């Protein structure tokens, strides 16, 4: 599993990642030989991908969207790997939410008024895939209204022929009023 997770990380970082980012991967505990093996595997797997794999990920993303709207636990557990984690950036810093906490929040603490996640890109690397999505939702989270527009990156792994989401990274778009202003030219 560690090797598959590293492949997904390498794919998510893309092959054009600045060298400094690889230092972060190594600092996180990845063995240099394993990183080199993962980069080689991603380069080898980056040949044209059958459209069926890309379409499978797009279809699964749509199923995931519908399962969230229905708060359908059996479907969510089928789509999400037991090691799933949601990683996000909040005003107070980074946050990491494991699968069981994520599901508990969705089912017991959230009322979803609307949710939409449109796939903008899918990249498949053998048994790993990365999907980029543009999303938005309106929810009530424990009595607090939330109306967010965000960018998602989902990492998928295929094991025994079955694709499952293993990681979702979510970053909120800044409202126009709080976006940094451009420096004068």
PDB file of N, CA, C and O in Angstrom, residues 3 6 9 13 16 18 22 27 29-30 50 54 59 61 79 94 103-104 116 121 123 130 136-137 140 150 160 167 172:
ATOM      1  N   UNK A   3       3.733   1.712  -1.371  1.00  0.00           N
ATOM      2  CA  UNK A   3       4.239   1.947  -2.717  1.00  0.00           C
ATOM      3  C   UNK A   3       3.152   2.574  -3.590  1.00  0.00           C
ATOM      4  O   UNK A   3       3.409   3.512  -4.325  1.00  0.00           O
ATOM      5  N   UNK A   6       2.668   6.166  -2.634  1.00  0.00           N
ATOM      6  CA  UNK A   6       3.743   7.000  -3.147  1.00  0.00           C
ATOM      7  C   UNK A   6       3.552   7.256  -4.638  1.00  0.00           C
ATOM      8  O   UNK A   6       3.774   8.364  -5.116  1.00  0.00           O
ATOM      9  N   UNK A   9       1.078   9.937  -4.897  1.00  0.00           N
ATOM     10  CA  UNK A   9       1.678  11.211  -4.549  1.00  0.00           C
ATOM     11  C   UNK A   9       2.519  11.744  -5.690  1.00  0.00           C
ATOM     12  O   UNK A   9       2.429  12.917  -6.053  1.00  0.00           O
ATOM     13  N   UNK A  13       1.827  15.175  -7.726  1.00  0.00           N
ATOM     14  CA  UNK A  13       2.801  16.250  -7.845  1.00  0.00           C
ATOM     15  C   UNK A  13       3.128  16.552  -9.300  1.00  0.00           C
ATOM     16  O   UNK A  13       3.603  17.626  -9.620  1.00  0.00           O
ATOM     17  N   UNK A  16       6.389  17.568 -13.565  1.00  0.00           N
ATOM     18  CA  UNK A  16       7.011  18.871 -13.756  1.00  0.00           C
ATOM     19  C   UNK A  16       7.138  19.620 -12.436  1.00  0.00           C
ATOM     20  O   UNK A  16       7.270  20.826 -12.415  1.00  0.00           O
ATOM     21  N   UNK A  18       8.666  21.237  -9.185  1.00  0.00           N
ATOM     22  CA  UNK A  18       9.991  21.778  -8.871  1.00  0.00           C
ATOM     23  C   UNK A  18      10.754  20.834  -7.943  1.00  0.00           C
ATOM     24  O   UNK A  18      10.145  20.167  -7.091  1.00  0.00           O
ATOM     25  N   UNK A  22      10.234  17.601  -4.198  1.00  0.00           N
ATOM     26  CA  UNK A  22      10.707  16.237  -3.959  1.00  0.00           C
ATOM     27  C   UNK A  22      11.442  16.156  -2.627  1.00  0.00           C
ATOM     28  O   UNK A  22      11.388  15.137  -1.944  1.00  0.00           O
ATOM     29  N   UNK A  27      11.600  14.227   2.924  1.00  0.00           N
ATOM     30  CA  UNK A  27      11.546  14.593   4.334  1.00  0.00           C
ATOM     31  C   UNK A  27      10.375  13.917   5.035  1.00  0.00           C
ATOM     32  O   UNK A  27      10.414  13.670   6.233  1.00  0.00           O
ATOM     33  N   UNK A  29       9.625  11.011   4.804  1.00  0.00           N
ATOM     34  CA  UNK A  29       9.982   9.648   5.162  1.00  0.00           C
ATOM     35  C   UNK A  29      10.079   8.685   3.997  1.00  0.00           C
ATOM     36  O   UNK A  29      10.272   7.501   4.211  1.00  0.00           O
ATOM     37  N   UNK A  30       9.929   9.162   2.781  1.00  0.00           N
ATOM     38  CA  UNK A  30      10.033   8.268   1.636  1.00  0.00           C
ATOM     39  C   UNK A  30      11.500   7.968   1.364  1.00  0.00           C
ATOM     40  O   UNK A  30      12.333   8.861   1.356  1.00  0.00           O
ATOM     41  N   UNK A  50      -5.998   4.076 -21.991  1.00  0.00           N
ATOM     42  CA  UNK A  50      -7.285   3.761 -22.602  1.00  0.00           C
ATOM     43  C   UNK A  50      -8.365   4.671 -22.029  1.00  0.00           C
ATOM     44  O   UNK A  50      -8.403   4.939 -20.828  1.00  0.00           O
ATOM     45  N   UNK A  54     -10.054   6.563 -17.862  1.00  0.00           N
ATOM     46  CA  UNK A  54     -10.432   7.951 -17.592  1.00  0.00           C
ATOM     47  C   UNK A  54     -11.941   8.058 -17.405  1.00  0.00           C
ATOM     48  O   UNK A  54     -12.414   8.715 -16.479  1.00  0.00           O
ATOM     49  N   UNK A  59     -16.890   8.639 -14.109  1.00  0.00           N
ATOM     50  CA  UNK A  59     -18.146   8.035 -13.666  1.00  0.00           C
ATOM     51  C   UNK A  59     -18.166   7.862 -12.147  1.00  0.00           C
ATOM     52  O   UNK A  59     -19.182   8.129 -11.486  1.00  0.00           O
ATOM     53  N   UNK A  61     -16.514   9.626  -9.975  1.00  0.00           N
ATOM     54  CA  UNK A  61     -16.649  10.964  -9.375  1.00  0.00           C
ATOM     55  C   UNK A  61     -18.116  11.384  -9.345  1.00  0.00           C
ATOM     56  O   UNK A  61     -18.592  11.946  -8.355  1.00  0.00           O
ATOM     57  N   UNK A  79     -17.029   3.422  -2.561  1.00  0.00           N
ATOM     58  CA  UNK A  79     -16.227   4.317  -3.392  1.00  0.00           C
ATOM     59  C   UNK A  79     -14.925   4.766  -2.728  1.00  0.00           C
ATOM     60  O   UNK A  79     -13.981   5.148  -3.405  1.00  0.00           O
ATOM     61  N   UNK A  94      -3.613  23.669   8.097  1.00  0.00           N
ATOM     62  CA  UNK A  94      -4.008  22.435   7.414  1.00  0.00           C
ATOM     63  C   UNK A  94      -4.846  21.547   8.320  1.00  0.00           C
ATOM     64  O   UNK A  94      -4.718  21.586   9.547  1.00  0.00           O
ATOM     65  N   UNK A 103     -17.184  10.572   7.231  1.00  0.00           N
ATOM     66  CA  UNK A 103     -18.522   9.992   7.074  1.00  0.00           C
ATOM     67  C   UNK A 103     -19.451  10.406   8.216  1.00  0.00           C
ATOM     68  O   UNK A 103     -20.625  10.734   7.988  1.00  0.00           O
ATOM     69  N   UNK A 104     -18.950  10.411   9.444  1.00  0.00           N
ATOM     70  CA  UNK A 104     -19.763  10.834  10.582  1.00  0.00           C
ATOM     71  C   UNK A 104     -20.200  12.294  10.417  1.00  0.00           C
ATOM     72  O   UNK A 104     -21.361  12.628  10.668  1.00  0.00           O
ATOM     73  N   UNK A 116     -22.024  20.213  -5.851  1.00  0.00           N
ATOM     74  CA  UNK A 116     -21.670  19.950  -7.239  1.00  0.00           C
ATOM     75  C   UNK A 116     -20.153  19.885  -7.347  1.00  0.00           C
ATOM     76  O   UNK A 116     -19.457  20.715  -6.759  1.00  0.00           O
ATOM     77  N   UNK A 121     -10.197  17.487 -15.092  1.00  0.00           N
ATOM     78  CA  UNK A 121      -9.079  16.742 -15.681  1.00  0.00           C
ATOM     79  C   UNK A 121      -8.913  15.423 -14.937  1.00  0.00           C
ATOM     80  O   UNK A 121      -9.079  15.366 -13.728  1.00  0.00           O
ATOM     81  N   UNK A 123      -6.014  12.176 -14.882  1.00  0.00           N
ATOM     82  CA  UNK A 123      -4.758  11.584 -15.339  1.00  0.00           C
ATOM     83  C   UNK A 123      -4.656  10.199 -14.711  1.00  0.00           C
ATOM     84  O   UNK A 123      -4.859  10.056 -13.513  1.00  0.00           O
ATOM     85  N   UNK A 130      -5.447  10.529 -10.797  1.00  0.00           N
ATOM     86  CA  UNK A 130      -5.655  11.805 -10.123  1.00  0.00           C
ATOM     87  C   UNK A 130      -6.718  12.563 -10.900  1.00  0.00           C
ATOM     88  O   UNK A 130      -6.609  12.731 -12.124  1.00  0.00           O
ATOM     89  N   UNK A 136     -18.594  23.130  -5.497  1.00  0.00           N
ATOM     90  CA  UNK A 136     -19.264  24.100  -4.631  1.00  0.00           C
ATOM     91  C   UNK A 136     -20.329  23.360  -3.835  1.00  0.00           C
ATOM     92  O   UNK A 136     -20.802  22.299  -4.242  1.00  0.00           O
ATOM     93  N   UNK A 137     -20.675  23.927  -2.691  1.00  0.00           N
ATOM     94  CA  UNK A 137     -21.770  23.380  -1.919  1.00  0.00           C
ATOM     95  C   UNK A 137     -22.326  24.401  -0.962  1.00  0.00           C
ATOM     96  O   UNK A 137     -21.669  25.380  -0.624  1.00  0.00           O
ATOM     97  N   UNK A 140     -25.365  23.052   5.967  1.00  0.00           N
ATOM     98  CA  UNK A 140     -25.459  23.484   7.350  1.00  0.00           C
ATOM     99  C   UNK A 140     -24.598  22.484   8.109  1.00  0.00           C
ATOM    100  O   UNK A 140     -24.863  21.283   8.096  1.00  0.00           O
ATOM    101  N   UNK A 150     -14.751  25.581  -4.213  1.00  0.00           N
ATOM    102  CA  UNK A 150     -13.439  25.015  -3.913  1.00  0.00           C
ATOM    103  C   UNK A 150     -12.895  24.208  -5.082  1.00  0.00           C
ATOM    104  O   UNK A 150     -13.608  23.841  -6.001  1.00  0.00           O
ATOM    105  N   UNK A 160      -7.220  -4.986  -7.136  1.00  0.00           N
ATOM    106  CA  UNK A 160      -8.068  -6.112  -7.545  1.00  0.00           C
ATOM    107  C   UNK A 160      -9.124  -5.664  -8.551  1.00  0.00           C
ATOM    108  O   UNK A 160     -10.272  -6.112  -8.514  1.00  0.00           O
ATOM    109  N   UNK A 167      -7.571   9.601  -1.305  1.00  0.00           N
ATOM    110  CA  UNK A 167      -7.248  10.918  -0.760  1.00  0.00           C
ATOM    111  C   UNK A 167      -8.019  11.983  -1.524  1.00  0.00           C
ATOM    112  O   UNK A 167      -8.190  11.877  -2.747  1.00  0.00           O
ATOM    113  N   UNK A 172     -10.268  25.998  -0.707  1.00  0.00           N
ATOM    114  CA  UNK A 172     -11.299  26.991  -1.007  1.00  0.00           C
ATOM    115  C   UNK A 172     -10.742  28.068  -1.912  1.00  0.00           C
ATOM    116  O   UNK A 172      -9.599  28.498  -1.769  1.00  0.00           O
TER     117      UNK A 172
END
